[in-house]
Amino acid sequence: MILVVGGAGYIGSHLVKELVKTKEVVVLDNLSTGHRWAVDNRAAFVQGDLCSEADLAEVFEKYPIEAVMHFAAFSLVGESVEKPQKYYDNNVAATLTLLRLMRKYNVNHFIFSSTAATYGIPAVDMITENTATNPINPYGRSKLMIEHILADFAASYGLKYVALRYFNAAGAYETAEIGEDHHPETHLIPIVLEHLLGQRESISVFGTDYETTDGTCIRDYIHVTDLAKAHIAALQGLLNGHLNTAVYNLGNGKGYSVKEVIETCEQITGRPANVVYTGRRAGDPAQLVASSEKIFNEIGWKAEMGLQDIISSAWKWHSRTDIQNI
Ligand SMILES: O=c1ccn([C@@H]2O[C@H](COP(=O)(O)OP(=O)(O)O[C@H]3O[C@H](CO)[C@H](O)[C@H](O)[C@H]3O)[C@@H](O)[C@H]2O)c(=O)[nH]1
């Protein structure tokens, strides 16, 4: 059985939908940002807190866990600057408790959600796993700290793990049963689509003076279902002994500017956007684009969906008329 911590959240719930096809799954989530309805009903569900050793112990006692996938983290860069305690308590201290209990219950396989924010402001256009990590905010640092801890646990305790550095996760499940639903929403694609649905008056573009082709920031958008499939490939690699420890980028290898994203949203929806150009948002690197060659070469995963698929699926999800009430 696979324990998915944070399996009611955006990325975790998409992973669970894929994972239940081949594995027995139990989800632990405190529902602070996740949703009970987002958890596939083929998975067992425990409402509990990663920060509570007792809640964690209950799950390990009750279920025969063979691997843990860990999605439960706070992930807003700006908030992490304002409230570093919250980020280090949850993203670092609680994860350490989880790792301690894994040792206690002899669970030795771990998949960790890391981030492109570990790179900070990279000196290269195409980021590989060898690019220097130099995070510029507590969120990125909290994730990199856990990566270091995992490497130490692997060396001393034989932990087998994969850390996956996500670039910009976006899109929704193909049936639109689940999708992105953050409160408040800060991510570009949902904000643009909510605007095009009439739920926001305008879109602000944060910065037009970056050293990029059109002056706006470039990001590597990856479909959340592609991300889910990468986790499953990594899990298989760990369980069949092909992988011991690994750190992989997860991206498409292609960057799009904020302007290009907005234009693609306009094309797909057939609706014009009211765009307001404003100053830079603190902490935004000009360009973050991933080389995902390493994971392709080692376990054969690559992204199958591009920006059009991402936005089309997100549009289907956001257009659901009942979405406000779920
Ligand atoms: O209303 C908006 C929202 C975003 N942007 C711009 O759009 C780009 C993408 O912004 P997102 O907030 O969608 O994504 P980020 O690249 O900032 O964030 C991603 O990387 C972060 C770490 O760097 C976190 O992991 C976060 O959860 C993940 O989505 C950025 O240049 C941002 O400035 C706008 O112009 N207007």
Short mmCIF file of C-alpha atoms in Angstrom, two decimals, residues 94-315:
data_model
loop_
_atom_site.label_atom_id
_atom_site.label_comp_id
_atom_site.label_asym_id
_atom_site.label_seq_id
_atom_site.Cartn_x
_atom_site.Cartn_y
_atom_site.Cartn_z
CA ALA A 94 6.99 17.92 9.98
CA THR A 95 8.76 16.15 7.11
CA LEU A 96 11.47 15.10 9.55
CA THR A 97 8.80 13.59 11.80
CA LEU A 98 7.44 11.70 8.81
CA LEU A 99 10.93 10.38 8.02
CA ARG A 100 11.42 9.32 11.64
CA LEU A 101 8.20 7.34 11.61
CA MET A 102 9.13 5.75 8.31
CA ARG A 103 12.31 4.49 9.95
CA LYS A 104 10.37 3.27 12.99
CA TYR A 105 7.97 1.30 10.78
CA ASN A 106 10.70 0.13 8.37
CA VAL A 107 9.32 1.99 5.36
CA ASN A 108 12.26 2.71 3.11
CA HIS A 109 10.92 4.25 -0.11
CA PHE A 110 10.15 7.93 -0.41
CA ILE A 111 9.06 10.24 -3.23
CA PHE A 112 9.48 13.91 -2.42
CA SER A 113 7.88 16.94 -4.09
CA SER A 114 10.67 19.43 -4.62
CA THR A 115 10.69 22.54 -6.75
CA ALA A 116 12.36 24.68 -9.38
CA ALA A 117 12.63 27.26 -6.58
CA THR A 118 15.68 25.33 -5.31
CA TYR A 119 17.63 26.87 -8.22
CA GLY A 120 16.92 30.50 -7.29
CA ILE A 121 17.99 32.70 -10.17
CA PRO A 122 19.87 30.28 -12.40
CA ALA A 123 22.79 31.42 -14.51
CA VAL A 124 21.78 29.22 -17.45
CA ASP A 125 18.83 29.23 -19.88
CA MET A 126 18.22 25.48 -19.65
CA ILE A 127 18.35 24.12 -16.09
CA THR A 128 19.78 20.66 -15.53
CA GLU A 129 20.07 18.85 -12.21
CA ASN A 130 23.74 19.91 -12.17
CA THR A 131 22.84 23.60 -12.22
CA ALA A 132 23.82 25.18 -8.90
CA THR A 133 21.05 25.33 -6.30
CA ASN A 134 20.80 28.71 -4.66
CA PRO A 135 17.24 29.34 -3.46
CA ILE A 136 16.27 32.95 -2.82
CA ASN A 137 13.31 32.48 -0.48
CA PRO A 138 12.33 30.35 2.55
CA TYR A 139 10.04 28.16 0.41
CA GLY A 140 12.89 27.13 -1.90
CA ARG A 141 15.26 26.75 1.03
CA SER A 142 12.80 24.56 2.96
CA LYS A 143 12.62 22.16 0.00
CA LEU A 144 16.37 22.13 -0.55
CA MET A 145 16.93 21.42 3.16
CA ILE A 146 14.82 18.29 2.85
CA GLU A 147 16.76 17.24 -0.25
CA HIS A 148 19.97 17.46 1.80
CA ILE A 149 18.37 15.53 4.66
CA LEU A 150 17.26 12.81 2.24
CA ALA A 151 20.79 12.45 0.90
CA ASP A 152 22.10 12.08 4.48
CA PHE A 153 19.40 9.52 5.34
CA ALA A 154 20.25 7.57 2.20
CA ALA A 155 23.94 7.52 3.12
CA SER A 156 23.44 6.59 6.78
CA TYR A 157 20.16 4.64 6.88
CA GLY A 158 19.87 3.30 3.35
CA LEU A 159 16.73 5.33 2.53
CA LYS A 160 15.77 5.01 -1.12
CA TYR A 161 14.25 8.20 -2.50
CA VAL A 162 13.46 10.31 -5.52
CA ALA A 163 13.17 14.11 -5.24
CA LEU A 164 11.21 15.65 -8.09
CA ARG A 165 11.79 19.31 -8.85
CA TYR A 166 8.58 20.55 -10.40
CA PHE A 167 8.56 23.51 -12.72
CA ASN A 168 5.15 25.20 -13.25
CA ALA A 169 2.42 22.65 -12.64
CA ALA A 170 -0.81 23.53 -14.43
CA GLY A 171 -3.86 21.99 -16.14
CA ALA A 172 -6.60 19.71 -14.87
CA TYR A 173 -7.67 16.08 -15.01
CA GLU A 174 -8.95 15.15 -18.47
CA THR A 175 -12.55 14.58 -17.31
CA ALA A 176 -12.52 17.88 -15.35
CA GLU A 177 -13.50 15.92 -12.22
CA ILE A 178 -10.65 17.63 -10.41
CA GLY A 179 -8.45 20.62 -11.15
CA GLU A 180 -6.63 23.53 -9.63
CA ASP A 181 -8.55 25.21 -6.78
CA HIS A 182 -6.42 27.42 -4.57
CA HIS A 183 -7.79 30.09 -2.22
CA PRO A 184 -6.50 32.66 -2.83
CA GLU A 185 -5.33 31.83 -6.34
CA THR A 186 -1.93 33.26 -7.27
CA HIS A 187 -0.96 31.21 -10.31
CA LEU A 188 -1.00 32.68 -13.78
CA ILE A 189 -3.11 30.24 -15.82
CA PRO A 190 -6.05 29.94 -13.38
CA ILE A 191 -6.04 33.71 -12.89
CA VAL A 192 -6.23 34.33 -16.65
CA LEU A 193 -9.02 31.78 -17.09
CA GLU A 194 -11.01 33.14 -14.13
CA HIS A 195 -10.74 36.58 -15.73
CA LEU A 196 -11.93 35.24 -19.10
CA LEU A 197 -14.91 33.71 -17.27
CA GLY A 198 -15.79 37.14 -15.89
CA GLN A 199 -14.71 36.37 -12.33
CA ARG A 200 -11.94 38.99 -12.30
CA GLU A 201 -11.95 42.42 -13.93
CA SER A 202 -8.46 42.27 -15.38
CA ILE A 203 -5.13 40.45 -15.33
CA SER A 204 -1.96 42.06 -14.04
CA VAL A 205 1.27 41.20 -15.83
CA PHE A 206 4.04 41.50 -13.28
CA GLY A 207 6.96 43.16 -15.05
CA THR A 208 7.66 43.95 -18.71
CA ASP A 209 11.35 44.82 -18.42
CA TYR A 210 12.89 41.38 -17.98
CA GLU A 211 15.70 40.33 -20.29
CA THR A 212 13.48 37.97 -22.25
CA THR A 213 12.11 38.02 -25.80
CA ASP A 214 9.08 40.16 -24.94
CA GLY A 215 10.13 41.50 -21.52
CA THR A 216 7.82 39.23 -19.48
CA CYS A 217 8.89 36.22 -17.41
CA ILE A 218 9.38 32.86 -19.07
CA ARG A 219 8.25 29.65 -17.35
CA ASP A 220 8.14 25.95 -18.19
CA TYR A 221 4.54 24.76 -17.77
CA ILE A 222 3.94 21.10 -17.13
CA HIS A 223 0.60 19.29 -17.14
CA VAL A 224 -0.35 17.97 -13.73
CA THR A 225 -1.17 14.53 -15.21
CA ASP A 226 2.32 14.38 -16.73
CA LEU A 227 3.65 15.17 -13.26
CA ALA A 228 1.53 12.37 -11.80
CA LYS A 229 2.93 9.90 -14.34
CA ALA A 230 6.49 10.93 -13.46
CA HIS A 231 5.79 10.07 -9.82
CA ILE A 232 4.50 6.67 -10.80
CA ALA A 233 7.56 5.98 -12.95
CA ALA A 234 9.79 7.05 -10.06
CA LEU A 235 7.88 4.85 -7.61
CA GLN A 236 8.20 1.85 -9.93
CA GLY A 237 11.93 2.55 -10.25
CA LEU A 238 12.33 2.53 -6.47
CA LEU A 239 10.17 -0.53 -5.85
CA ASN A 240 11.76 -2.65 -8.58
CA GLY A 241 15.26 -1.74 -7.41
CA HIS A 242 16.21 0.16 -10.56
CA LEU A 243 16.62 3.42 -8.60
CA ASN A 244 18.27 4.02 -5.23
CA THR A 245 18.44 7.78 -4.98
CA ALA A 246 17.68 10.36 -7.62
CA VAL A 247 16.87 14.02 -8.13
CA TYR A 248 15.00 14.90 -11.31
CA ASN A 249 13.65 18.02 -12.97
CA LEU A 250 10.09 17.77 -14.22
CA GLY A 251 9.32 20.16 -17.03
CA ASN A 252 8.55 20.33 -20.73
CA GLY A 253 11.90 21.75 -21.81
CA LYS A 254 10.12 24.67 -23.45
CA GLY A 255 9.48 28.09 -21.98
CA TYR A 256 6.57 30.47 -22.56
CA SER A 257 6.40 34.11 -21.61
CA VAL A 258 3.54 35.53 -19.55
CA LYS A 259 2.32 37.31 -22.70
CA GLU A 260 2.39 34.07 -24.70
CA VAL A 261 0.39 32.28 -22.00
CA ILE A 262 -2.26 35.01 -22.02
CA GLU A 263 -2.43 34.95 -25.85
CA THR A 264 -2.82 31.17 -25.86
CA CYS A 265 -5.64 31.45 -23.31
CA GLU A 266 -7.34 34.03 -25.56
CA GLN A 267 -6.99 31.75 -28.61
CA ILE A 268 -8.30 28.65 -26.85
CA THR A 269 -11.27 30.37 -25.23
CA GLY A 270 -11.99 32.79 -28.08
CA ARG A 271 -12.28 35.59 -25.51
CA PRO A 272 -10.19 38.79 -25.30
CA ALA A 273 -8.34 39.60 -22.09
CA ASN A 274 -8.11 42.96 -20.35
CA VAL A 275 -4.42 43.10 -19.47
CA VAL A 276 -2.86 45.62 -17.09
CA TYR A 277 0.92 45.90 -17.14
CA THR A 278 2.35 46.48 -13.66
CA GLY A 279 5.72 46.33 -11.91
CA ARG A 280 7.71 43.21 -11.08
CA ARG A 281 6.59 40.82 -8.35
CA ALA A 282 9.34 40.35 -5.74
CA GLY A 283 11.32 37.15 -6.09
CA ASP A 284 10.43 36.27 -9.70
CA PRO A 285 13.39 35.00 -11.76
CA ALA A 286 13.27 36.08 -15.44
CA GLN A 287 13.39 32.56 -16.84
CA LEU A 288 12.94 29.04 -15.47
CA VAL A 289 13.08 26.27 -18.05
CA ALA A 290 13.92 22.66 -17.26
CA SER A 291 15.91 20.08 -19.07
CA SER A 292 14.15 16.81 -18.20
CA GLU A 293 16.59 14.65 -20.14
CA LYS A 294 17.96 12.98 -17.03
CA ILE A 295 14.67 11.38 -16.01
CA PHE A 296 13.97 10.37 -19.62
CA ASN A 297 17.39 8.72 -19.94
CA GLU A 298 17.13 6.94 -16.59
CA ILE A 299 13.49 5.87 -16.31
CA GLY A 300 11.93 6.81 -19.64
CA TRP A 301 9.52 9.55 -18.51
CA LYS A 302 8.86 12.61 -20.60
CA ALA A 303 6.07 15.16 -20.71
CA GLU A 304 3.40 14.26 -23.25
CA MET A 305 1.29 17.40 -23.08
CA GLY A 306 2.10 20.96 -24.12
CA LEU A 307 0.72 24.38 -23.30
CA GLN A 308 -2.40 23.96 -25.50
CA ASP A 309 -3.36 20.74 -23.67
CA ILE A 310 -2.68 22.38 -20.33
CA ILE A 311 -4.86 25.40 -21.02
CA SER A 312 -7.64 23.39 -22.74
CA SER A 313 -7.94 21.05 -19.77
CA ALA A 314 -7.80 23.91 -17.27
CA TRP A 315 -10.50 25.76 -19.27
#
